[in-house]
C-alpha positions as semicolon CSV with decimal commas, in nm:
position;residue;x (nm);y (nm);z (nm)
1;M;12,307;-8,264;-11,393
2;S;12,341;-8,330;-11,023
3;Y;12,208;-8,100;-10,756
4;P;12,426;-7,982;-10,469
5;P;12,359;-8,148;-10,133
6;P;12,121;-7,962;-9,904
7;S;12,285;-7,716;-9,667
8;R;12,328;-7,812;-9,305
9;I;12,180;-7,487;-9,175
10;P;11,934;-7,570;-8,896
11;Y;11,584;-7,433;-8,911
12;G;11,454;-7,191;-8,651
13;P;11,622;-6,919;-8,452
14;R;11,987;-6,944;-8,366
15;R;12,121;-6,932;-8,012
16;R;12,266;-6,583;-8,062
17;S;11,938;-6,439;-8,182
18;L;11,755;-6,597;-7,887
19;L;12,004;-6,449;-7,641
20;A;11,985;-6,109;-7,810
21;S;11,606;-6,123;-7,799
22;A;11,605;-6,212;-7,430
23;A;11,846;-5,930;-7,349
24;G;11,644;-5,686;-7,558
25;A;11,322;-5,791;-7,388
26;A;11,477;-5,734;-7,046
27;L;11,586;-5,386;-7,147
28;L;11,248;-5,302;-7,296
29;V;11,074;-5,377;-6,969
30;G;11,185;-5,039;-6,840
31;C;11,125;-4,839;-7,158
32;S;10,815;-4,642;-7,073
33;S;10,756;-4,284;-6,975
34;G;10,849;-4,199;-6,619
35;A;10,522;-4,040;-6,505
36;D;10,286;-4,304;-6,637
37;S;10,500;-4,609;-6,567
38;E;10,424;-4,628;-6,195
39;E;10,052;-4,617;-6,252
40;S;10,033;-4,829;-6,568
41;T;10,261;-5,110;-6,446
42;G;10,097;-5,133;-6,108
43;G;10,425;-5,039;-5,939
44;S;10,316;-4,842;-5,636
45;P;10,569;-4,629;-5,456
46;S;10,582;-4,892;-5,183
47;V;10,681;-5,161;-5,436
48;T;10,944;-4,929;-5,579
49;T;11,072;-4,837;-5,233
50;K;11,087;-5,201;-5,126
51;A;11,270;-5,304;-5,445
52;R;11,521;-5,022;-5,407
53;A;11,580;-5,107;-5,039
54;R;11,625;-5,476;-5,123
55;A;11,874;-5,390;-5,397
56;A;12,065;-5,164;-5,156
57;R;12,071;-5,438;-4,889
58;D;12,195;-5,689;-5,144
59;S;12,475;-5,457;-5,258
60;V;12,582;-5,375;-4,903
61;G;12,580;-5,748;-4,826
62;L;12,803;-5,810;-5,128
63;V;13,046;-5,542;-5,010
64;E;13,058;-5,716;-4,673
65;R;13,127;-6,045;-4,850
66;Y;13,410;-5,885;-5,053
67;D;13,554;-5,743;-4,730
68;A;13,547;-6,085;-4,562
69;V;13,726;-6,245;-4,859
70;L;13,980;-5,963;-4,870
71;A;14,047;-6,000;-4,496
72;A;14,102;-6,374;-4,532
73;H;14,295;-6,354;-4,861
74;P;14,485;-6,023;-4,889
75;T;14,668;-6,153;-5,198
76;A;14,339;-6,120;-5,390
77;A;14,321;-5,745;-5,325
78;E;14,449;-5,641;-5,667
79;R;14,190;-5,857;-5,840
80;L;13,896;-5,778;-5,609
81;A;13,943;-5,405;-5,542
82;P;13,788;-5,283;-5,873
83;L;13,492;-5,520;-5,840
84;R;13,432;-5,418;-5,478
85;A;13,447;-5,051;-5,577
86;Q;13,176;-5,108;-5,836
87;V;12,957;-5,289;-5,583
88;V;12,998;-4,991;-5,346
89;R;12,876;-4,761;-5,626
90;H;12,581;-4,995;-5,686
91;A;12,486;-4,976;-5,318
92;E;12,502;-4,598;-5,330
93;A;12,295;-4,588;-5,651
94;F;12,016;-4,773;-5,468
95;G;12,043;-4,547;-5,162
96;G;12,254;-4,773;-4,942
97;T;12,561;-4,659;-4,757
98;V;12,890;-4,836;-4,704
99;G;13,128;-4,742;-4,425
100;K;13,473;-4,618;-4,521
101;G;13,657;-4,893;-4,337
102;G;13,451;-5,181;-4,470
103;G;13,110;-5,299;-4,568
104;N;12,937;-5,221;-4,241
105;G;12,674;-4,990;-4,370
106;S;12,304;-4,950;-4,384
107;T;12,036;-4,955;-4,644
108;G;11,899;-4,615;-4,574
109;S;11,669;-4,755;-4,306
110;G;11,948;-4,770;-4,050
111;A;11,950;-5,150;-4,040
112;P;12,265;-5,338;-4,127
113;S;12,220;-5,600;-4,392
114;A;12,335;-5,950;-4,465
115;S;12,128;-6,073;-4,757
116;A;12,383;-6,130;-5,032
117;S;12,480;-6,487;-4,949
118;G;12,364;-6,559;-4,602
119;S;12,549;-6,399;-4,319
120;P;12,834;-6,161;-4,401
121;S;13,022;-6,307;-4,107
122;A;13,004;-6,658;-4,254
123;A;13,336;-6,836;-4,265
124;V;13,538;-6,765;-4,575
125;P;13,687;-7,074;-4,741
126;T;14,051;-7,127;-4,659
127;T;14,171;-7,142;-5,019
128;E;14,155;-6,841;-5,244
129;P;13,995;-7,024;-5,541
130;E;13,716;-7,153;-5,317
131;A;13,663;-6,806;-5,169
132;L;13,644;-6,654;-5,517
133;A;13,399;-6,924;-5,630
134;E;13,178;-6,851;-5,329
135;L;13,192;-6,480;-5,401
136;A;13,099;-6,551;-5,764
137;A;12,799;-6,753;-5,646
138;A;12,687;-6,462;-5,425
139;E;12,719;-6,218;-5,718
140;R;12,524;-6,457;-5,942
141;A;12,244;-6,500;-5,685
142;V;12,203;-6,124;-5,642
143;A;12,208;-6,069;-6,020
144;D;11,938;-6,334;-6,060
145;R;11,719;-6,169;-5,793
146;R;11,757;-5,832;-5,962
147;T;11,669;-5,975;-6,301
148;A;11,357;-6,137;-6,156
149;A;11,256;-5,806;-5,995
150;L;11,254;-5,625;-6,332
151;L;10,893;-5,721;-6,399
152;D;10,770;-5,568;-6,074
153;V;10,923;-5,221;-6,092
154;P;10,863;-4,918;-6,314
155;G;11,087;-4,759;-6,576
156;E;11,391;-4,591;-6,424
157;L;11,437;-4,840;-6,143
158;A;11,399;-5,129;-6,391
159;R;11,673;-4,982;-6,607
160;L;11,900;-4,941;-6,304
161;L;11,829;-5,296;-6,184
162;A;11,896;-5,435;-6,533
163;S;12,225;-5,249;-6,558
164;V;12,345;-5,352;-6,214
165;A;12,230;-5,712;-6,270
166;A;12,436;-5,721;-6,589
167;A;12,738;-5,587;-6,400
168;G;12,685;-5,851;-6,130
169;A;12,673;-6,124;-6,392
170;A;13,000;-5,992;-6,537
171;H;13,153;-5,991;-6,187
172;A;13,041;-6,352;-6,138
173;Y;13,205;-6,449;-6,466
174;L;13,532;-6,273;-6,379
175;L;13,540;-6,428;-6,034
176;T;13,466;-6,774;-6,174
177;E;13,752;-6,739;-6,423
178;A;13,984;-6,615;-6,147
179;A;13,893;-6,916;-5,932
180;K;14,014;-7,159;-6,202
């Protein structure tokens, strides 16, 4: 009697389970009670306030970047309008404001911002695919900063940062696909 050949199933965790574990760990960072989380995680109100202001500045900067791309490439308006609208809502969720006519807003402190991808007045690439790729890189950079900040902030703000970082990563993906 012959035995069947050994299965080719690799040992150890699979890529999907590692990704699911990483995503679950990021979400669990913010899963603590609201009152105790500031004290127990070492997140003082000043850390929370600074993180919220930074997130608002980043979102307002992204809106400014979207506006620059839209001004240079009006044919991208149909594709970019829903993403820009979400970024405006993200800015507002963090306490930032965006002007009606464009991204010239403030972060609640009265100071205009330009931290998404350098200066908001930076030259936009002349071709639409290059402009979309640059916008995707800005979204990705902001999402990465927000993900890194999760460890430093307490519960509710961590959940908001995680959610908005995930949305930013999705925007980066959509923009990258549109640039192809």
